[in-house]
Amino acid sequence: MISATQLRRGMTIVHNGDLYKVVSFQHVTPGNWRGMVQTKLKSLKNGSLIDYRFRSEDRVERAILEETEMEYLYNDTTDYFFMNTETYEQVSIPADLLGDSILYLTPNTKIKVEFYDGKPVGIELPLVVELKVVSTEPTLKGATVDRGNKPATLETGLVVQVPPFIQEGDVIKVDTAEGKYLSRA
């Protein structure tokens, strides 16, 4: 058990019998009241977000997750399939549990799958992934006005802003935390 003031973004906790990931937190001390920790929690069961206010003296159970390195194989309409790189055991995870992480997954991507009581509850993406640009606006030759960035659709369906020199077919590096273009691969 940890104090509510020790909560940090990305921690997984057990609250009211369910698993939640801390999306955001803020320590608040309004006027002459006692301190509070205002949090936004994401349910790992159904993906819903809730706002919850803990008192500073509240104790919270931190969930201990097992992390296993796995490789993304393929997906069907509802599930994504991963293979343990050591035992070759396959695990399926529902798409709704993965959320926006699916926009960074291409076959053979190595990730960490988080397990709680033997069941997969989420994944940890690499910091940077390489994705191919499948469509973007062409750059006009001789255009003297700097237009800034342009939208590009990547092979997974993710849309990011890229510099004007990026063309269709280019492979780029994308920051998975921010969902932003970093550089050419």
PDB file of C-alpha atoms in Angstrom:
ATOM      1  CA  MET A   1       0.000   0.000   0.000  1.00  0.00           C
ATOM      2  CA  ILE A   2       1.189   3.486  -0.837  1.00  0.00           C
ATOM      3  CA  SER A   3       0.008   6.920   0.186  1.00  0.00           C
ATOM      4  CA  ALA A   4      -2.266   8.730  -2.278  1.00  0.00           C
ATOM      5  CA  THR A   5       0.365  11.481  -2.497  1.00  0.00           C
ATOM      6  CA  GLN A   6       2.793   8.928  -3.996  1.00  0.00           C
ATOM      7  CA  LEU A   7       0.576   8.266  -7.031  1.00  0.00           C
ATOM      8  CA  ARG A   8       2.250   9.013 -10.357  1.00  0.00           C
ATOM      9  CA  ARG A   9       1.190   8.979 -13.989  1.00  0.00           C
ATOM     10  CA  GLY A  10       1.378   5.477 -15.492  1.00  0.00           C
ATOM     11  CA  MET A  11       1.061   3.599 -12.175  1.00  0.00           C
ATOM     12  CA  THR A  12      -1.409   0.723 -12.015  1.00  0.00           C
ATOM     13  CA  ILE A  13      -3.532   0.538  -8.870  1.00  0.00           C
ATOM     14  CA  VAL A  14      -6.326  -1.600  -7.432  1.00  0.00           C
ATOM     15  CA  HIS A  15      -9.293   0.629  -6.559  1.00  0.00           C
ATOM     16  CA  ASN A  16     -12.684  -0.741  -5.444  1.00  0.00           C
ATOM     17  CA  GLY A  17     -11.595  -4.220  -6.563  1.00  0.00           C
ATOM     18  CA  ASP A  18     -10.745  -3.215 -10.158  1.00  0.00           C
ATOM     19  CA  LEU A  19      -7.480  -2.391 -11.931  1.00  0.00           C
ATOM     20  CA  TYR A  20      -6.895   1.216 -12.992  1.00  0.00           C
ATOM     21  CA  LYS A  21      -4.014   3.018 -14.659  1.00  0.00           C
ATOM     22  CA  VAL A  22      -3.324   6.570 -13.425  1.00  0.00           C
ATOM     23  CA  VAL A  23      -3.704   8.844 -16.470  1.00  0.00           C
ATOM     24  CA  SER A  24      -3.190  12.124 -14.610  1.00  0.00           C
ATOM     25  CA  PHE A  25      -2.908  13.348 -11.041  1.00  0.00           C
ATOM     26  CA  GLN A  26      -2.715  16.680  -9.273  1.00  0.00           C
ATOM     27  CA  HIS A  27      -2.043  17.411  -5.623  1.00  0.00           C
ATOM     28  CA  VAL A  28      -4.514  20.105  -4.503  1.00  0.00           C
ATOM     29  CA  THR A  29      -4.627  22.043  -1.216  1.00  0.00           C
ATOM     30  CA  PRO A  30      -7.647  24.358  -1.395  1.00  0.00           C
ATOM     31  CA  GLY A  31      -7.759  27.162   1.197  1.00  0.00           C
ATOM     32  CA  ASN A  32      -8.194  25.865   4.724  1.00  0.00           C
ATOM     33  CA  TRP A  33      -9.102  22.299   3.674  1.00  0.00           C
ATOM     34  CA  ARG A  34      -6.882  19.263   3.882  1.00  0.00           C
ATOM     35  CA  GLY A  35      -4.778  18.290   0.884  1.00  0.00           C
ATOM     36  CA  MET A  36      -6.284  16.077  -1.814  1.00  0.00           C
ATOM     37  CA  VAL A  37      -5.029  14.211  -4.849  1.00  0.00           C
ATOM     38  CA  GLN A  38      -7.287  14.675  -7.885  1.00  0.00           C
ATOM     39  CA  THR A  39      -6.791  11.798 -10.340  1.00  0.00           C
ATOM     40  CA  LYS A  40      -8.052  10.601 -13.685  1.00  0.00           C
ATOM     41  CA  LEU A  41      -8.090   6.801 -13.761  1.00  0.00           C
ATOM     42  CA  LYS A  42      -8.493   4.487 -16.759  1.00  0.00           C
ATOM     43  CA  SER A  43     -10.176   1.150 -16.122  1.00  0.00           C
ATOM     44  CA  LEU A  44      -8.141  -1.761 -17.464  1.00  0.00           C
ATOM     45  CA  LYS A  45     -11.330  -3.849 -17.535  1.00  0.00           C
ATOM     46  CA  ASN A  46     -13.378  -1.737 -19.964  1.00  0.00           C
ATOM     47  CA  GLY A  47     -11.234   1.286 -20.860  1.00  0.00           C
ATOM     48  CA  SER A  48     -13.541   3.883 -19.283  1.00  0.00           C
ATOM     49  CA  LEU A  49     -12.117   7.008 -17.618  1.00  0.00           C
ATOM     50  CA  ILE A  50     -13.179   8.153 -14.163  1.00  0.00           C
ATOM     51  CA  ASP A  51     -12.233  11.151 -12.058  1.00  0.00           C
ATOM     52  CA  TYR A  52     -11.521  10.295  -8.447  1.00  0.00           C
ATOM     53  CA  ARG A  53     -10.399  12.426  -5.524  1.00  0.00           C
ATOM     54  CA  PHE A  54      -8.268  10.792  -2.836  1.00  0.00           C
ATOM     55  CA  ARG A  55      -7.573  12.416   0.524  1.00  0.00           C
ATOM     56  CA  SER A  56      -3.840  12.866   1.162  1.00  0.00           C
ATOM     57  CA  GLU A  57      -3.918  10.358   4.013  1.00  0.00           C
ATOM     58  CA  ASP A  58      -5.708   7.637   1.959  1.00  0.00           C
ATOM     59  CA  ARG A  59      -3.785   4.431   1.281  1.00  0.00           C
ATOM     60  CA  VAL A  60      -3.888   2.941  -2.221  1.00  0.00           C
ATOM     61  CA  GLU A  61      -2.984  -0.595  -3.283  1.00  0.00           C
ATOM     62  CA  ARG A  62      -0.416  -0.583  -6.052  1.00  0.00           C
ATOM     63  CA  ALA A  63      -0.865  -3.473  -8.500  1.00  0.00           C
ATOM     64  CA  ILE A  64       2.237  -5.522  -9.220  1.00  0.00           C
ATOM     65  CA  LEU A  65       2.317  -6.324 -12.929  1.00  0.00           C
ATOM     66  CA  GLU A  66       4.440  -8.961 -14.628  1.00  0.00           C
ATOM     67  CA  GLU A  67       6.030  -7.746 -17.858  1.00  0.00           C
ATOM     68  CA  THR A  68       6.887 -10.211 -20.609  1.00  0.00           C
ATOM     69  CA  GLU A  69       8.637  -9.340 -23.866  1.00  0.00           C
ATOM     70  CA  MET A  70       6.452 -10.378 -26.767  1.00  0.00           C
ATOM     71  CA  GLU A  71       6.226  -9.896 -30.515  1.00  0.00           C
ATOM     72  CA  TYR A  72       3.093  -8.664 -32.297  1.00  0.00           C
ATOM     73  CA  LEU A  73       1.984 -11.224 -34.890  1.00  0.00           C
ATOM     74  CA  TYR A  74      -1.401 -10.314 -36.394  1.00  0.00           C
ATOM     75  CA  ASN A  75      -4.966  -9.285 -35.589  1.00  0.00           C
ATOM     76  CA  ASP A  76      -8.482 -10.296 -36.490  1.00  0.00           C
ATOM     77  CA  THR A  77     -11.633  -8.199 -36.112  1.00  0.00           C
ATOM     78  CA  THR A  78     -11.648  -8.187 -32.306  1.00  0.00           C
ATOM     79  CA  ASP A  79      -8.292  -9.468 -30.991  1.00  0.00           C
ATOM     80  CA  TYR A  80      -4.576  -8.792 -31.380  1.00  0.00           C
ATOM     81  CA  PHE A  81      -2.195 -11.755 -31.141  1.00  0.00           C
ATOM     82  CA  PHE A  82       1.240 -11.674 -29.516  1.00  0.00           C
ATOM     83  CA  MET A  83       3.949 -14.332 -29.139  1.00  0.00           C
ATOM     84  CA  ASN A  84       6.274 -14.766 -26.169  1.00  0.00           C
ATOM     85  CA  THR A  85       9.800 -14.469 -27.624  1.00  0.00           C
ATOM     86  CA  GLU A  86      11.190 -17.097 -25.216  1.00  0.00           C
ATOM     87  CA  THR A  87       8.474 -19.772 -24.955  1.00  0.00           C
ATOM     88  CA  TYR A  88       6.686 -19.097 -28.293  1.00  0.00           C
ATOM     89  CA  GLU A  89       3.365 -19.154 -26.416  1.00  0.00           C
ATOM     90  CA  GLN A  90       0.673 -17.005 -28.068  1.00  0.00           C
ATOM     91  CA  VAL A  91      -1.644 -14.611 -26.238  1.00  0.00           C
ATOM     92  CA  SER A  92      -4.638 -12.691 -27.583  1.00  0.00           C
ATOM     93  CA  ILE A  93      -5.626  -9.272 -26.253  1.00  0.00           C
ATOM     94  CA  PRO A  94      -8.952  -7.579 -27.126  1.00  0.00           C
ATOM     95  CA  ALA A  95      -8.620  -4.448 -29.285  1.00  0.00           C
ATOM     96  CA  ASP A  96     -10.650  -2.308 -26.869  1.00  0.00           C
ATOM     97  CA  LEU A  97      -8.143  -3.042 -24.089  1.00  0.00           C
ATOM     98  CA  LEU A  98      -5.249  -1.822 -26.269  1.00  0.00           C
ATOM     99  CA  GLY A  99      -6.884   1.505 -27.176  1.00  0.00           C
ATOM    100  CA  ASP A 100      -4.757   3.821 -29.344  1.00  0.00           C
ATOM    101  CA  SER A 101      -1.716   1.547 -28.987  1.00  0.00           C
ATOM    102  CA  ILE A 102      -2.935  -0.386 -32.037  1.00  0.00           C
ATOM    103  CA  LEU A 103      -1.987   2.602 -34.215  1.00  0.00           C
ATOM    104  CA  TYR A 104       1.704   1.876 -33.526  1.00  0.00           C
ATOM    105  CA  LEU A 105       1.679  -1.903 -34.053  1.00  0.00           C
ATOM    106  CA  THR A 106       3.104  -3.525 -37.171  1.00  0.00           C
ATOM    107  CA  PRO A 107       3.901  -7.238 -37.485  1.00  0.00           C
ATOM    108  CA  ASN A 108       7.126  -8.284 -35.708  1.00  0.00           C
ATOM    109  CA  THR A 109       7.115  -5.230 -33.392  1.00  0.00           C
ATOM    110  CA  LYS A 110       8.616  -6.191 -30.032  1.00  0.00           C
ATOM    111  CA  ILE A 111       6.642  -4.883 -27.062  1.00  0.00           C
ATOM    112  CA  LYS A 112       6.133  -5.665 -23.385  1.00  0.00           C
ATOM    113  CA  VAL A 113       2.800  -7.204 -22.385  1.00  0.00           C
ATOM    114  CA  GLU A 114       1.656  -6.507 -18.823  1.00  0.00           C
ATOM    115  CA  PHE A 115       0.002  -9.369 -16.914  1.00  0.00           C
ATOM    116  CA  TYR A 116      -1.971  -9.253 -13.652  1.00  0.00           C
ATOM    117  CA  ASP A 117      -2.919 -12.591 -12.057  1.00  0.00           C
ATOM    118  CA  GLY A 118      -1.897 -14.350 -15.274  1.00  0.00           C
ATOM    119  CA  LYS A 119      -4.201 -12.278 -17.509  1.00  0.00           C
ATOM    120  CA  PRO A 120      -2.961  -9.664 -20.017  1.00  0.00           C
ATOM    121  CA  VAL A 121      -4.067  -6.161 -19.008  1.00  0.00           C
ATOM    122  CA  GLY A 122      -2.093  -3.918 -21.370  1.00  0.00           C
ATOM    123  CA  ILE A 123       1.052  -3.333 -23.367  1.00  0.00           C
ATOM    124  CA  GLU A 124       4.077  -1.073 -23.143  1.00  0.00           C
ATOM    125  CA  LEU A 125       5.168   0.229 -26.535  1.00  0.00           C
ATOM    126  CA  PRO A 126       8.755   1.017 -27.515  1.00  0.00           C
ATOM    127  CA  LEU A 127       9.547   4.747 -27.282  1.00  0.00           C
ATOM    128  CA  VAL A 128       9.972   5.039 -31.072  1.00  0.00           C
ATOM    129  CA  VAL A 129       8.493   3.016 -33.942  1.00  0.00           C
ATOM    130  CA  GLU A 130       9.205   3.126 -37.670  1.00  0.00           C
ATOM    131  CA  LEU A 131       6.132   3.422 -39.897  1.00  0.00           C
ATOM    132  CA  LYS A 132       5.674   3.824 -43.654  1.00  0.00           C
ATOM    133  CA  VAL A 133       3.843   6.844 -45.116  1.00  0.00           C
ATOM    134  CA  VAL A 134       0.989   5.604 -47.335  1.00  0.00           C
ATOM    135  CA  SER A 135      -0.529   8.961 -48.289  1.00  0.00           C
ATOM    136  CA  THR A 136       0.345  12.636 -47.998  1.00  0.00           C
ATOM    137  CA  GLU A 137      -0.019  15.802 -50.045  1.00  0.00           C
ATOM    138  CA  PRO A 138       2.612  16.229 -52.756  1.00  0.00           C
ATOM    139  CA  THR A 139       5.097  19.072 -52.306  1.00  0.00           C
ATOM    140  CA  LEU A 140       4.909  21.797 -54.931  1.00  0.00           C
ATOM    141  CA  LYS A 141       8.265  22.517 -56.541  1.00  0.00           C
ATOM    142  CA  GLY A 142       9.250  26.157 -56.441  1.00  0.00           C
ATOM    143  CA  ALA A 143       6.802  27.034 -53.692  1.00  0.00           C
ATOM    144  CA  THR A 144       8.501  29.851 -51.816  1.00  0.00           C
ATOM    145  CA  VAL A 145       6.089  30.216 -48.936  1.00  0.00           C
ATOM    146  CA  ASP A 146       6.849  27.924 -46.013  1.00  0.00           C
ATOM    147  CA  ARG A 147       3.607  26.093 -45.329  1.00  0.00           C
ATOM    148  CA  GLY A 148       4.854  24.327 -42.230  1.00  0.00           C
ATOM    149  CA  ASN A 149       3.891  20.729 -41.686  1.00  0.00           C
ATOM    150  CA  LYS A 150       1.386  18.638 -43.624  1.00  0.00           C
ATOM    151  CA  PRO A 151      -0.718  15.631 -42.558  1.00  0.00           C
ATOM    152  CA  ALA A 152       0.478  12.143 -43.506  1.00  0.00           C
ATOM    153  CA  THR A 153      -1.402   8.867 -43.117  1.00  0.00           C
ATOM    154  CA  LEU A 154       0.794   5.976 -42.017  1.00  0.00           C
ATOM    155  CA  GLU A 155       0.448   2.243 -42.713  1.00  0.00           C
ATOM    156  CA  THR A 156      -1.447   1.637 -39.458  1.00  0.00           C
ATOM    157  CA  GLY A 157      -3.977   4.429 -40.055  1.00  0.00           C
ATOM    158  CA  LEU A 158      -2.250   6.897 -37.723  1.00  0.00           C
ATOM    159  CA  VAL A 159      -2.207  10.497 -39.017  1.00  0.00           C
ATOM    160  CA  VAL A 160       0.776  12.677 -38.025  1.00  0.00           C
ATOM    161  CA  GLN A 161       2.068  16.085 -39.072  1.00  0.00           C
ATOM    162  CA  VAL A 162       5.264  15.790 -41.142  1.00  0.00           C
ATOM    163  CA  PRO A 163       7.642  18.273 -42.824  1.00  0.00           C
ATOM    164  CA  PRO A 164       6.976  19.133 -46.497  1.00  0.00           C
ATOM    165  CA  PHE A 165       9.894  17.005 -47.809  1.00  0.00           C
ATOM    166  CA  ILE A 166       8.302  13.711 -46.640  1.00  0.00           C
ATOM    167  CA  GLN A 167       6.774  11.769 -49.560  1.00  0.00           C
ATOM    168  CA  GLU A 168       4.580   8.691 -49.933  1.00  0.00           C
ATOM    169  CA  GLY A 169       6.623   5.534 -49.404  1.00  0.00           C
ATOM    170  CA  ASP A 170       9.056   7.153 -46.939  1.00  0.00           C
ATOM    171  CA  VAL A 171       9.628   5.379 -43.632  1.00  0.00           C
ATOM    172  CA  ILE A 172       9.575   7.728 -40.640  1.00  0.00           C
ATOM    173  CA  LYS A 173      10.225   7.472 -36.904  1.00  0.00           C
ATOM    174  CA  VAL A 174       7.258   8.284 -34.659  1.00  0.00           C
ATOM    175  CA  ASP A 175       7.293   9.017 -30.918  1.00  0.00           C
ATOM    176  CA  THR A 176       4.716   6.647 -29.370  1.00  0.00           C
ATOM    177  CA  ALA A 177       4.161   8.776 -26.251  1.00  0.00           C
ATOM    178  CA  GLU A 178       3.248  11.948 -28.151  1.00  0.00           C
ATOM    179  CA  GLY A 179       2.219  10.503 -31.519  1.00  0.00           C
ATOM    180  CA  LYS A 180       4.549  12.919 -33.316  1.00  0.00           C
ATOM    181  CA  TYR A 181       7.002  12.730 -36.211  1.00  0.00           C
ATOM    182  CA  LEU A 182      10.656  12.566 -35.107  1.00  0.00           C
ATOM    183  CA  SER A 183      12.746  11.984 -38.247  1.00  0.00           C
ATOM    184  CA  ARG A 184      13.213   9.863 -41.332  1.00  0.00           C
ATOM    185  CA  ALA A 185      14.168   6.277 -40.617  1.00  0.00           C
TER     186      ALA A 185
END
